Amino acid sequence: MVGLPARGKTYISKKLTRYLNWIGVPTKVFNVGEYRREAVKHYSSYDFFRPDNEEAMKVRRQCALAALRDVKQYLTEEAGQIAVFDATNTTRERRGMILNFAKENGFKVFFIESVCNDPTVVATNVMEVKLSSPDYRDCNSTDAMEDFMKRINCYQASYQPLDPDDYDRELSLIKVIDVGRRFLVNRVQDHIQSRIVYYLMNIHVQPRTIYLCRHGESEFNLKGKIGGDSGLSNRGKKFALALNKFVEEQNLKDLKVWTSQLKRTIQTAEALQLPYEQWKALNEIDAGVCEEMTYEEIRDQHPEEFVLRDQDKYYYRYPSGESYQDLVQRLEPVIMELERQENVLVICHQAVMRCLLAYFLDKSADEMPYLKCPLHTVLKLTPVAYGCRVESISLNIEAVNTHRERPEEAKKGPNPLMRRNSVTPLASPEPTKKPRINSFEEHVAVSSALPGCVPQEVPTQLPGQNMNNSQKPS
């Protein structure tokens, strides 16, 4: 990271790290400010950051070197793939130190500089984030604001922005200007850097609310069956009406509504009397040969698969179907579009909702398949400074409980014989899957009966994504 204080570097660092971990790239933030607070227990004033404070400069350099040592350990000994070095790095001397460190260890470097000269944006960031930092724990807000602005001035005097046209033309970098109003990208080296650039160009900091909920209770939910394309039960229809009332009470401007292409989410959205978009990517995880079966039937007819899935639910792939890992890849375009939008209601399915929730709440791959997403409950997500606030709102319509707790055996750790690689097909026989819709005519009949919907195919398919037509359970 590069930039003056209060330019959103830590916000970008944490958000980018959350995204990269979610897509399966082990990433960790190394915030030099935390190292400094560990070395200097009691912060006194902005004098510590004066460029002519030689003793403090030595301490700050030692903190940066300590963070780089931990970066090396993370990347070489702890299976990390990306380390985010979160510091101001405002001088060419400091960036040169980082480049030399990377060259000595065979690491690639990608600089992200956040540039913002809007005093209103800077002041807002200071008020919302910086004044609550440990540095100002026992300080009133007026004095803290004054001290922090003087701290910024200490950096401003020696700030040397990245110069992709001349001095830094050989470096790989992106300059994020005025919170995403403009971008300048230089020498992107590889696929990961390209994905980082694409992600940073899609996020924004405008206030908004994201609502996640599952479809109303379905007929298959009542029977304990997974997948399929059944319609809503009577209680599911009551939930759809209750959801309509809830949405009206929220009084949201320009609310967008997204559904999957499955009947139960479409029927739920129809009750809202709002335009909505269908996303194939939001279809439920594909259970392959286990579609339209109960868990008891899976245990009896596919005992090996039943055991394997319990051993590692995230990586396990249904024969002829998908894993949670596959589902995350499929949902990446949805996350990108959610980051671009403002107020959105996503009506989806249990496994899909778990994946989306794991992204916003920074949950691990191990936790993701066991997140609780009950029927007839709306999760209200409000992005805040360094994370997301979640509120669970039950609409008080009774429904079956479809959550399965993690088996005790799975809590002890994965079986060494577990087939973990979801890219390699499982050894189980793969018979022909049941079709989701019995005939083309039935599909046309279903589509023509829903004039209010706006079908939308996801325009982007990344390598490795499974975008077939059958996606379903949890």
Short mmCIF file of C-alpha atoms in Angstrom, two decimals, residues 32-192:
data_model
loop_
_atom_site.label_atom_id
_atom_site.label_comp_id
_atom_site.label_asym_id
_atom_site.label_seq_id
_atom_site.Cartn_x
_atom_site.Cartn_y
_atom_site.Cartn_z
CA VAL A 32 2.86 -1.57 10.32
CA GLY A 33 0.87 0.73 12.58
CA GLU A 34 0.09 -2.25 14.81
CA TYR A 35 3.80 -3.08 15.04
CA ARG A 36 4.48 0.54 15.98
CA ARG A 37 1.80 0.48 18.71
CA GLU A 38 3.36 -2.71 20.06
CA ALA A 39 6.82 -1.10 20.18
CA VAL A 40 5.64 2.27 21.52
CA LYS A 41 3.01 1.53 24.12
CA HIS A 42 1.95 5.13 24.76
CA TYR A 43 1.39 7.49 21.85
CA SER A 44 1.98 11.11 22.85
CA SER A 45 1.47 13.33 19.81
CA TYR A 46 2.15 13.93 16.12
CA ASP A 47 5.75 14.78 17.05
CA PHE A 48 6.49 11.06 16.74
CA PHE A 49 5.90 11.33 12.97
CA ARG A 50 8.00 14.44 12.35
CA PRO A 51 10.65 13.68 9.69
CA ASP A 52 13.31 15.36 11.85
CA ASN A 53 12.57 13.09 14.85
CA GLU A 54 15.54 10.78 14.27
CA GLU A 55 14.87 8.46 17.21
CA ALA A 56 11.28 7.94 16.16
CA MET A 57 12.36 7.38 12.54
CA LYS A 58 14.61 4.54 13.71
CA VAL A 59 11.73 2.97 15.63
CA ARG A 60 9.42 3.25 12.61
CA ARG A 61 12.03 1.66 10.34
CA GLN A 62 12.55 -1.21 12.78
CA CYS A 63 8.78 -1.77 12.89
CA ALA A 64 8.67 -1.92 9.08
CA LEU A 65 11.54 -4.43 9.03
CA ALA A 66 9.82 -6.56 11.69
CA ALA A 67 6.66 -6.61 9.58
CA LEU A 68 8.67 -7.62 6.50
CA ARG A 69 10.26 -10.48 8.44
CA ASP A 70 6.78 -11.72 9.28
CA VAL A 71 5.78 -11.30 5.63
CA LYS A 72 8.67 -13.57 4.63
CA GLN A 73 7.69 -16.18 7.20
CA TYR A 74 4.06 -16.11 6.09
CA LEU A 75 4.91 -16.53 2.41
CA THR A 76 7.68 -19.12 2.81
CA GLU A 77 6.67 -21.18 5.86
CA GLU A 78 2.93 -20.72 6.42
CA ALA A 79 1.54 -21.45 2.94
CA GLY A 80 0.55 -17.83 2.38
CA GLN A 81 0.32 -16.62 -1.21
CA ILE A 82 -0.26 -12.88 -0.84
CA ALA A 83 0.89 -10.53 1.93
CA VAL A 84 -0.61 -7.04 2.07
CA PHE A 85 1.98 -4.64 3.52
CA ASP A 86 -0.26 -1.94 4.97
CA ALA A 87 1.76 1.22 5.65
CA THR A 88 2.14 4.71 4.20
CA ASN A 89 5.26 3.85 2.15
CA THR A 90 5.22 7.45 0.94
CA THR A 91 8.92 7.79 0.04
CA ARG A 92 10.96 6.22 -2.73
CA GLU A 93 13.52 5.19 -0.13
CA ARG A 94 10.92 3.12 1.77
CA ARG A 95 9.51 1.60 -1.42
CA GLY A 96 13.06 0.81 -2.53
CA MET A 97 13.57 -1.11 0.72
CA ILE A 98 10.44 -3.15 -0.05
CA LEU A 99 11.57 -3.84 -3.63
CA ASN A 100 15.00 -5.00 -2.43
CA PHE A 101 13.37 -7.26 0.15
CA ALA A 102 11.15 -8.77 -2.55
CA LYS A 103 14.06 -9.28 -4.96
CA GLU A 104 16.16 -11.03 -2.29
CA ASN A 105 13.32 -13.46 -1.57
CA GLY A 106 11.94 -13.95 -5.07
CA PHE A 107 8.61 -12.22 -4.38
CA LYS A 108 6.57 -10.13 -6.80
CA VAL A 109 5.47 -6.64 -5.76
CA PHE A 110 2.27 -4.86 -6.74
CA PHE A 111 1.76 -1.32 -5.41
CA ILE A 112 -1.70 0.08 -4.62
CA GLU A 113 -1.66 3.84 -4.07
CA SER A 114 -4.73 5.61 -2.71
CA VAL A 115 -4.78 9.29 -3.65
CA CYS A 116 -7.44 11.65 -2.30
CA ASN A 117 -7.25 15.43 -2.13
CA ASP A 118 -10.89 16.03 -1.18
CA PRO A 119 -10.75 17.51 2.35
CA THR A 120 -14.33 16.44 3.07
CA VAL A 121 -13.57 12.78 2.34
CA VAL A 122 -10.37 12.90 4.41
CA ALA A 123 -12.12 14.56 7.36
CA THR A 124 -14.94 12.01 7.24
CA ASN A 125 -12.44 9.15 7.24
CA VAL A 126 -10.59 10.65 10.21
CA MET A 127 -13.83 11.09 12.17
CA GLU A 128 -15.22 7.62 11.39
CA VAL A 129 -12.05 5.56 11.77
CA LYS A 130 -8.96 7.29 13.07
CA LEU A 131 -10.41 8.95 16.18
CA SER A 132 -11.44 5.54 17.51
CA SER A 133 -7.93 4.10 17.14
CA PRO A 134 -5.91 3.13 20.25
CA ASP A 135 -3.71 6.21 19.71
CA TYR A 136 -6.57 8.45 20.83
CA ARG A 137 -8.21 6.28 23.45
CA ASP A 138 -8.01 8.95 26.19
CA CYS A 139 -8.34 12.02 23.99
CA ASN A 140 -11.38 14.15 23.17
CA SER A 141 -12.41 14.27 19.51
CA THR A 142 -11.40 17.90 18.89
CA ASP A 143 -7.85 17.43 20.15
CA ALA A 144 -7.57 14.07 18.39
CA MET A 145 -8.69 15.59 15.06
CA GLU A 146 -6.18 18.41 15.39
CA ASP A 147 -3.34 16.02 16.22
CA PHE A 148 -4.15 13.67 13.36
CA MET A 149 -4.29 16.45 10.78
CA LYS A 150 -0.82 17.54 11.95
CA ARG A 151 0.30 13.93 11.60
CA ILE A 152 -0.85 14.01 7.96
CA ASN A 153 1.17 17.20 7.43
CA CYS A 154 4.29 15.41 8.70
CA TYR A 155 3.95 12.86 5.90
CA GLN A 156 2.88 15.44 3.32
CA ALA A 157 6.26 17.21 3.48
CA SER A 158 8.18 14.14 2.24
CA TYR A 159 5.45 12.42 0.17
CA GLN A 160 6.67 11.15 -3.21
CA PRO A 161 3.67 9.75 -5.15
CA LEU A 162 4.15 6.86 -7.54
CA ASP A 163 5.22 8.11 -10.96
CA PRO A 164 4.24 5.52 -13.61
CA ASP A 165 5.21 7.86 -16.45
CA ASP A 166 8.83 8.22 -15.46
CA TYR A 167 10.54 7.14 -12.22
CA ASP A 168 8.23 4.16 -11.51
CA ARG A 169 7.43 3.15 -15.08
CA GLU A 170 8.86 -0.36 -14.56
CA LEU A 171 6.73 -1.06 -11.46
CA SER A 172 3.44 -2.93 -11.36
CA LEU A 173 0.89 -0.65 -9.74
CA ILE A 174 -2.57 0.86 -9.60
CA LYS A 175 -3.37 4.37 -8.44
CA VAL A 176 -6.89 4.68 -6.99
CA ILE A 177 -7.80 8.35 -7.30
CA ASP A 178 -10.54 10.08 -5.27
CA VAL A 179 -12.14 6.91 -3.90
CA GLY A 180 -12.52 5.26 -7.30
CA ARG A 181 -13.35 8.25 -9.50
CA ARG A 182 -10.28 7.47 -11.63
CA PHE A 183 -7.74 4.67 -11.88
CA LEU A 184 -4.26 4.49 -13.35
CA VAL A 185 -2.88 1.00 -13.96
CA ASN A 186 0.70 0.17 -14.95
CA ARG A 187 2.40 -3.12 -15.92
CA VAL A 188 0.02 -5.78 -14.61
CA GLN A 189 2.15 -8.94 -14.49
CA ASP A 190 -0.16 -11.87 -13.92
CA HIS A 191 -3.63 -13.27 -13.41
CA ILE A 192 -3.84 -12.46 -9.70
#
